[in-house]
PDB file of C-alpha atoms in Angstrom:
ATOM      1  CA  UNK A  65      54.412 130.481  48.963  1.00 96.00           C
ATOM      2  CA  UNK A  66      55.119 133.259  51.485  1.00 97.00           C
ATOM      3  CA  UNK A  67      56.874 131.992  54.832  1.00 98.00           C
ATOM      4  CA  UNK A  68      57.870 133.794  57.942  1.00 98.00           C
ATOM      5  CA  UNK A  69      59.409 131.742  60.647  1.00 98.00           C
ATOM      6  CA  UNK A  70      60.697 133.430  63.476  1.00 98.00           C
ATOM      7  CA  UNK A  71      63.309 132.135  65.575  1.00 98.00           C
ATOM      8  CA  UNK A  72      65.803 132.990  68.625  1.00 98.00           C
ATOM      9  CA  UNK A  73      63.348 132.727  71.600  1.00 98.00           C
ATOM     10  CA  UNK A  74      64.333 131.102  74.718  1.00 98.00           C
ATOM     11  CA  UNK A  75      64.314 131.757  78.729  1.00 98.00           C
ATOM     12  CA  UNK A  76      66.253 134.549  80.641  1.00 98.00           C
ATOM     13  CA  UNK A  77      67.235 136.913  83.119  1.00 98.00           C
ATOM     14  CA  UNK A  78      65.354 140.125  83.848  1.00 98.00           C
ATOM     15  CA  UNK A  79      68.146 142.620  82.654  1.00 98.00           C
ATOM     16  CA  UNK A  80      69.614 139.613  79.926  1.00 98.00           C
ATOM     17  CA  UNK A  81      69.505 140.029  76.092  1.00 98.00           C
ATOM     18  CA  UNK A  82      67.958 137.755  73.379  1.00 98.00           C
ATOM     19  CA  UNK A  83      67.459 138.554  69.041  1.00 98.00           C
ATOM     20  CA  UNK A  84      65.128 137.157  67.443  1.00 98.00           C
ATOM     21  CA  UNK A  85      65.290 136.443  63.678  1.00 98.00           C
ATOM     22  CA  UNK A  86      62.587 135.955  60.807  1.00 98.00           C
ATOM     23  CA  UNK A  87      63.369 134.699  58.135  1.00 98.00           C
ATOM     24  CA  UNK A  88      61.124 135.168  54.993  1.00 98.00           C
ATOM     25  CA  UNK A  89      60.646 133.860  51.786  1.00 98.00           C
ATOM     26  CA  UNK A  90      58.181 133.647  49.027  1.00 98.00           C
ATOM     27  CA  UNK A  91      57.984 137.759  48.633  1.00 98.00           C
ATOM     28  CA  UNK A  92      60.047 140.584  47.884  1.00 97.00           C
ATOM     29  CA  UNK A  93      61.238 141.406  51.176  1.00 98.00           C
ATOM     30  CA  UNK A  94      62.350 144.886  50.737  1.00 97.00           C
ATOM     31  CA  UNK A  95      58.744 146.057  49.304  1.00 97.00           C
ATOM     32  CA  UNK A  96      56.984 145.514  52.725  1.00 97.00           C
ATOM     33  CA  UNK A  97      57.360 147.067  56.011  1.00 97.00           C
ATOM     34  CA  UNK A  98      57.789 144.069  58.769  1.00 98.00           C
ATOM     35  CA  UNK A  99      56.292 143.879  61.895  1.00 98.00           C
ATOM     36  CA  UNK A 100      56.663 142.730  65.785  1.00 98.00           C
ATOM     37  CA  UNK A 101      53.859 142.196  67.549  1.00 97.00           C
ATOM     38  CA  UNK A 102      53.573 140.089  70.959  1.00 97.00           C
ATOM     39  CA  UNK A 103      51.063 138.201  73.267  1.00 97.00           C
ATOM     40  CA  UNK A 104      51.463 138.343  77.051  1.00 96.00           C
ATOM     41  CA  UNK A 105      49.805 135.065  78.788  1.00 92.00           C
ATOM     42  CA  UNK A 106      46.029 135.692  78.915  1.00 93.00           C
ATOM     43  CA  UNK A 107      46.335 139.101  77.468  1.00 94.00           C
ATOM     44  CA  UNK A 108      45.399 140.282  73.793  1.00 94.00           C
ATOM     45  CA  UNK A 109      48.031 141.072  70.931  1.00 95.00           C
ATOM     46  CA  UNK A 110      50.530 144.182  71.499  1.00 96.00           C
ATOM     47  CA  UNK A 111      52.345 146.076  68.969  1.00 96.00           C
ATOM     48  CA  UNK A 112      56.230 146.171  69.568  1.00 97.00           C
ATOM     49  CA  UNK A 113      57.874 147.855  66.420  1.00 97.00           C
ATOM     50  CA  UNK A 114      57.546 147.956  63.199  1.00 97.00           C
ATOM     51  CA  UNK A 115      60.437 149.287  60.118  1.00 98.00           C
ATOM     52  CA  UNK A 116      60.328 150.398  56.486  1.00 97.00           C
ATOM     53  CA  UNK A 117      61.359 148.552  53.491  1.00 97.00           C
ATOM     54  CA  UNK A 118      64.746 150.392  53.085  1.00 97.00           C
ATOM     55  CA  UNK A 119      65.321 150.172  56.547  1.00 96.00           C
ATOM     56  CA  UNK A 120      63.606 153.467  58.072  1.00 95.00           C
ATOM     57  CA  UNK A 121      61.771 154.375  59.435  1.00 96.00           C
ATOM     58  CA  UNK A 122      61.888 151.873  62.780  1.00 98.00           C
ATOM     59  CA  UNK A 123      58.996 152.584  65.233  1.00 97.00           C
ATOM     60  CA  UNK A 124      58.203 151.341  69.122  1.00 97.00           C
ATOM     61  CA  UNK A 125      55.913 151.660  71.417  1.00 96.00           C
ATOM     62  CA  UNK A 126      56.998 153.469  74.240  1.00 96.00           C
ATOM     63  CA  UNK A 127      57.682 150.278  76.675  1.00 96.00           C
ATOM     64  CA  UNK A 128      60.379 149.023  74.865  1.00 98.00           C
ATOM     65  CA  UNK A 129      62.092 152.125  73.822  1.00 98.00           C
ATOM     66  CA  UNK A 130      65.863 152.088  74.381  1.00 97.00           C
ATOM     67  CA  UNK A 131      65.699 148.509  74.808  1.00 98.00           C
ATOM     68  CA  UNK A 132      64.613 146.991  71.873  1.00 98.00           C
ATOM     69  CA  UNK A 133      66.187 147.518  68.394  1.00 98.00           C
ATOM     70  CA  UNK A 134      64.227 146.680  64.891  1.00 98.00           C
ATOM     71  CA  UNK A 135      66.443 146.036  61.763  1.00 98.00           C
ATOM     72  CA  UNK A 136      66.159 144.059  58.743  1.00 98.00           C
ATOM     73  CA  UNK A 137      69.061 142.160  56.254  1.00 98.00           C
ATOM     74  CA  UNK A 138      67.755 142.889  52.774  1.00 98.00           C
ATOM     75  CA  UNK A 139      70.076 140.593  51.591  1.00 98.00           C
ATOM     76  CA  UNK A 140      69.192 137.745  53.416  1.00 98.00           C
ATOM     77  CA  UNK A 141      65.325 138.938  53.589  1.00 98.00           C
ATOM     78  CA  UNK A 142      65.577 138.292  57.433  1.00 98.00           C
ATOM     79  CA  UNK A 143      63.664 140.825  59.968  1.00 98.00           C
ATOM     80  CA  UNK A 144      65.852 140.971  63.920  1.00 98.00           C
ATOM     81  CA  UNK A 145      64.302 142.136  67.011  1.00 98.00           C
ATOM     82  CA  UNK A 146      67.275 142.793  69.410  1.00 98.00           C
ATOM     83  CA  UNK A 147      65.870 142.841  73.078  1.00 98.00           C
ATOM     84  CA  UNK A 148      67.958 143.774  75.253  1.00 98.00           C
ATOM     85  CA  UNK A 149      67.557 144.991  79.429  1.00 98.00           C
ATOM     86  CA  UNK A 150      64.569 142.318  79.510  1.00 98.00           C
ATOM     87  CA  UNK A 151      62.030 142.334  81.735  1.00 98.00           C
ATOM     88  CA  UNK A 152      59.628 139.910  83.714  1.00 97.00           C
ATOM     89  CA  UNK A 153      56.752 142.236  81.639  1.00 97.00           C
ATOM     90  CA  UNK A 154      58.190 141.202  78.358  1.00 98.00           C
ATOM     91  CA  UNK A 155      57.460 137.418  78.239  1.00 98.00           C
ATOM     92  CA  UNK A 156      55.292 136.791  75.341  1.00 98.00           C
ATOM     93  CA  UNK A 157      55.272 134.794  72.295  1.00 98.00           C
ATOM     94  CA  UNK A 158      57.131 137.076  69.569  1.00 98.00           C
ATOM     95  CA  UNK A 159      55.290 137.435  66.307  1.00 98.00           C
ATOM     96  CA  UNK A 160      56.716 138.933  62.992  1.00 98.00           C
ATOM     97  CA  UNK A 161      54.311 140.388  60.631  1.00 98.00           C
ATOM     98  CA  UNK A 162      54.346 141.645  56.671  1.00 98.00           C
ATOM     99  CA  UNK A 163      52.758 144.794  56.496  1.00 96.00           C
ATOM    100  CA  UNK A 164      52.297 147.921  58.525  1.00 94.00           C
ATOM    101  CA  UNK A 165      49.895 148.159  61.971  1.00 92.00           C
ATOM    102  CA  UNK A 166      46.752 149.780  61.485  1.00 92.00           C
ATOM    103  CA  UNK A 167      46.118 152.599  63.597  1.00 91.00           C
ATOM    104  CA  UNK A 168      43.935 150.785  66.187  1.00 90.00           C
ATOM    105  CA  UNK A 169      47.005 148.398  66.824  1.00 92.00           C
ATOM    106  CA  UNK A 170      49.647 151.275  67.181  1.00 91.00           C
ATOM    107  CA  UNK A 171      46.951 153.468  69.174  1.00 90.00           C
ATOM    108  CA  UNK A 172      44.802 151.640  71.050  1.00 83.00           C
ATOM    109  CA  UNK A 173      46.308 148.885  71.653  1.00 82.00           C
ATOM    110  CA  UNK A 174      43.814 146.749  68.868  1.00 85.00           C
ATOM    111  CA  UNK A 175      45.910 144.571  67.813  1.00 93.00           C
ATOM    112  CA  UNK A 176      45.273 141.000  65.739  1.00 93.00           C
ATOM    113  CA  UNK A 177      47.250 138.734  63.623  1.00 92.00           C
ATOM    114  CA  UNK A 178      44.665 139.117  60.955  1.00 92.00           C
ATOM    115  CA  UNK A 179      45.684 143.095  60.462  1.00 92.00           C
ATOM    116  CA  UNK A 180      48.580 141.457  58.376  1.00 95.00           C
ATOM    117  CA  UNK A 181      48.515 139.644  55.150  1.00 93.00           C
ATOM    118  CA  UNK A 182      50.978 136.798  56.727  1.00 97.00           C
ATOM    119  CA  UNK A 183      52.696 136.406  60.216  1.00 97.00           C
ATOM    120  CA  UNK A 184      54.722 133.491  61.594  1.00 97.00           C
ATOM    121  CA  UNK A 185      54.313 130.838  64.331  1.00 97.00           C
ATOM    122  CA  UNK A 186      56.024 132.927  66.707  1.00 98.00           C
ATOM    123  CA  UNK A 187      58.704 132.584  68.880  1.00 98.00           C
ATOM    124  CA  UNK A 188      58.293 131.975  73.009  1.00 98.00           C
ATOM    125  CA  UNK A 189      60.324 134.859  75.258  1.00 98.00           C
ATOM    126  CA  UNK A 190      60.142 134.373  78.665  1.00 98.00           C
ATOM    127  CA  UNK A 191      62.060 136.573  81.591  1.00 98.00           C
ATOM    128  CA  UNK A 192      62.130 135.476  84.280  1.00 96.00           C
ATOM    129  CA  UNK A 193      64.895 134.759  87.954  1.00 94.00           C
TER     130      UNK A 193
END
């Protein structure tokens, strides 16, 4: 059975730090690319990053570049999202995905959690004073 369950959410500081794990199991971790995806309160689903099998290539979209760091353990077949210089804009629940964003989610900002073949439960981030 293939499980994601992503974990290191909490609440902090505009400018603070957070990582967020997910760990996986049931697959062969270093075959797929992984993915982050978020959803803002009331808005839709957002790409964040995604990274390749090996390890490259990582990918962001352009709001959290410089911030946010993407890398995997292919060891322990856990995916990290290191977030750090956080901002109000960034509270969302924190998704990890299997599989690489179709074009409409990268581009256009089309984004669901049925693009992917599995995704977590997601994790709660929220920035704020």
């Amino acid at each position: 059975e293939v499980q994601l369950v992503e974990s290191g959410g909490g609440l902090v500081q505009p400018g603070g730090s957070l990582r967020l794990s997910c760990t996986t199991s049931g697959f062969t971790f270093t075959k797929y690319f992984m993915t982050w995806v978020r959803q803002a309160p009331g808005k839709g689903l957002e790409w964040v990053s995604h990274i390749g099998g090996s390890g490259t290539p990582t990918v962001y979209t352009d709001s959290v570049k410089g911030r946010f760091t993407i890398s995997r353990d292919n060891v322990k077949n856990t995916l990290f999202l290191q977030l750090d210089s956080l901002k109000p804009e960034d509270t969302a629940m924190y998704y990890c995905a299997r599989g690489v964003p179709p074009f409409d989610c990268t581009s256009r900002s089309q984004c669901s959690l049925s693009d992917f073949s599995y995704w977590g439960q997601g994790t709660q981030v929220t920035v704020s004073p």
